[in-house]
Short mmCIF file of the C-alpha atoms (twelve columns), coordinates in Angstrom:
data_MODEL
# 
_entry.id   MODEL 
# 
loop_
_atom_site.group_PDB 
_atom_site.id 
_atom_site.type_symbol 
_atom_site.label_atom_id 
_atom_site.label_alt_id 
_atom_site.label_comp_id 
_atom_site.label_asym_id 
_atom_site.label_seq_id 
_atom_site.Cartn_x 
_atom_site.Cartn_y 
_atom_site.Cartn_z 
_atom_site.pdbx_PDB_model_num 
ATOM 1  C CA . UNK A 1  9.461  -55.543 -6.254  1 
ATOM 2  C CA . UNK A 2  6.422  -55.444 -5.017  1 
ATOM 3  C CA . UNK A 3  8.019  -56.293 -1.470  1 
ATOM 4  C CA . UNK A 4  10.235 -53.691 -1.689  1 
ATOM 5  C CA . UNK A 5  7.417  -50.967 -2.234  1 
ATOM 6  C CA . UNK A 6  5.536  -52.766 0.523   1 
ATOM 7  C CA . UNK A 7  8.315  -52.976 3.028   1 
ATOM 8  C CA . UNK A 8  9.264  -49.209 1.967   1 
ATOM 9  C CA . UNK A 9  5.865  -47.630 2.371   1 
ATOM 10 C CA . UNK A 10 5.534  -49.439 5.600   1 
ATOM 11 C CA . UNK A 11 8.646  -48.058 7.211   1 
ATOM 12 C CA . UNK A 12 7.990  -44.564 5.851   1 
ATOM 13 C CA . UNK A 13 4.259  -44.256 7.063   1 
ATOM 14 C CA . UNK A 14 3.456  -47.192 9.301   1 
ATOM 15 C CA . UNK A 15 0.644  -48.332 6.772   1 
ATOM 16 C CA . UNK A 16 0.723  -52.309 7.054   1 
ATOM 17 C CA . UNK A 17 1.111  -53.055 3.488   1 
ATOM 18 C CA . UNK A 18 1.839  -56.211 1.871   1 
ATOM 19 C CA . UNK A 19 3.247  -57.623 -1.367  1 
ATOM 20 C CA . UNK A 20 0.216  -59.162 -1.973  1 
ATOM 21 C CA . UNK A 21 -1.984 -55.821 -1.593  1 
ATOM 22 C CA . UNK A 22 0.514  -54.410 -3.941  1 
ATOM 23 C CA . UNK A 23 -0.121 -57.014 -6.697  1 
ATOM 24 C CA . UNK A 24 -4.072 -56.508 -6.340  1 
ATOM 25 C CA . UNK A 25 -3.714 -52.723 -6.609  1 
ATOM 26 C CA . UNK A 26 -1.313 -53.242 -9.764  1 
ATOM 27 C CA . UNK A 27 -3.996 -55.822 -11.418 1 
ATOM 28 C CA . UNK A 28 -7.135 -53.724 -10.559 1 
ATOM 29 C CA . UNK A 29 -8.636 -56.305 -8.393  1 
ATOM 30 C CA . UNK A 30 -8.707 -53.758 -5.343  1 
ATOM 31 C CA . UNK A 31 -8.158 -50.123 -4.857  1 
ATOM 32 C CA . UNK A 32 -6.014 -48.404 -2.417  1 
ATOM 33 C CA . UNK A 33 -7.167 -45.562 0.358   1 
ATOM 34 C CA . UNK A 34 -6.130 -42.417 -0.616  1 
ATOM 35 C CA . UNK A 35 -3.619 -42.185 2.171   1 
ATOM 36 C CA . UNK A 36 -2.115 -45.667 0.791   1 
ATOM 37 C CA . UNK A 37 -1.940 -44.739 -2.897  1 
ATOM 38 C CA . UNK A 38 -0.341 -41.018 -1.836  1 
ATOM 39 C CA . UNK A 39 2.395  -42.926 0.366   1 
ATOM 40 C CA . UNK A 40 2.930  -45.657 -2.634  1 
ATOM 41 C CA . UNK A 41 3.601  -42.592 -5.046  1 
ATOM 42 C CA . UNK A 42 5.821  -40.642 -2.399  1 
ATOM 43 C CA . UNK A 43 7.796  -43.856 -2.124  1 
ATOM 44 C CA . UNK A 44 8.104  -44.478 -5.608  1 
ATOM 45 C CA . UNK A 45 9.071  -40.807 -6.459  1 
ATOM 46 C CA . UNK A 46 6.184  -40.290 -8.666  1 
ATOM 47 C CA . UNK A 47 3.183  -38.225 -8.994  1 
ATOM 48 C CA . UNK A 48 -0.190 -39.468 -7.631  1 
ATOM 49 C CA . UNK A 49 -1.753 -38.818 -11.068 1 
ATOM 50 C CA . UNK A 50 1.174  -41.047 -12.680 1 
ATOM 51 C CA . UNK A 51 0.046  -43.877 -10.210 1 
ATOM 52 C CA . UNK A 52 -3.449 -43.258 -11.004 1 
ATOM 53 C CA . UNK A 53 -2.802 -43.689 -14.661 1 
ATOM 54 C CA . UNK A 54 -4.229 -40.206 -15.174 1 
ATOM 55 C CA . UNK A 55 -0.964 -38.439 -16.880 1 
ATOM 56 C CA . UNK A 56 1.890  -39.774 -18.583 1 
ATOM 57 C CA . UNK A 57 4.221  -37.472 -16.337 1 
ATOM 58 C CA . UNK A 58 5.786  -39.345 -13.516 1 
ATOM 59 C CA . UNK A 59 7.112  -35.976 -12.353 1 
ATOM 60 C CA . UNK A 60 5.938  -34.653 -8.908  1 
ATOM 61 C CA . UNK A 61 4.694  -30.875 -8.939  1 
ATOM 62 C CA . UNK A 62 4.557  -30.561 -5.306  1 
ATOM 63 C CA . UNK A 63 6.919  -33.004 -3.519  1 
ATOM 64 C CA . UNK A 64 6.790  -30.837 -0.307  1 
ATOM 65 C CA . UNK A 65 3.133  -31.300 -0.095  1 
ATOM 66 C CA . UNK A 66 3.222  -34.868 -0.640  1 
ATOM 67 C CA . UNK A 67 5.668  -35.603 2.266   1 
ATOM 68 C CA . UNK A 68 3.512  -33.367 4.588   1 
ATOM 69 C CA . UNK A 69 0.533  -35.471 3.756   1 
ATOM 70 C CA . UNK A 70 2.937  -38.655 4.444   1 
ATOM 71 C CA . UNK A 71 3.935  -37.190 7.489   1 
ATOM 72 C CA . UNK A 72 0.617  -36.455 8.531   1 
ATOM 73 C CA . UNK A 73 -0.559 -39.969 8.150   1 
ATOM 74 C CA . UNK A 74 2.461  -41.185 10.356  1 
ATOM 75 C CA . UNK A 75 1.355  -38.880 13.170  1 
ATOM 76 C CA . UNK A 76 -2.323 -39.921 12.936  1 
ATOM 77 C CA . UNK A 77 -1.496 -43.346 12.849  1 
ATOM 78 C CA . UNK A 78 0.818  -42.835 16.038  1 
ATOM 79 C CA . UNK A 79 -1.794 -40.985 17.932  1 
ATOM 80 C CA . UNK A 80 -4.712 -42.455 16.896  1 
ATOM 81 C CA . UNK A 81 -3.669 -46.131 17.294  1 
ATOM 82 C CA . UNK A 82 -3.574 -46.627 13.489  1 
ATOM 83 C CA . UNK A 83 -6.868 -45.256 12.715  1 
ATOM 84 C CA . UNK A 84 -6.628 -44.037 9.144   1 
ATOM 85 C CA . UNK A 85 -8.613 -41.044 8.267   1 
# 
């Protein structure tokens, strides 16, 4: 569910995400930041290209890179008081 995705991304990265935001992203009413899109893709276990509808192939080509990026987001949020860069 949208709530499961929002909760999972929040737990994984610390990015404050709500069910409403997921709904707006899914409907195209709002675009996520790059870090949020990467976090959603990592949580769902699919490629960023698949999330952005640029590919029909959900396979992640570089999971290690994506997880390293998610971990860097967590580190920046912890060290910078929540600033996203």
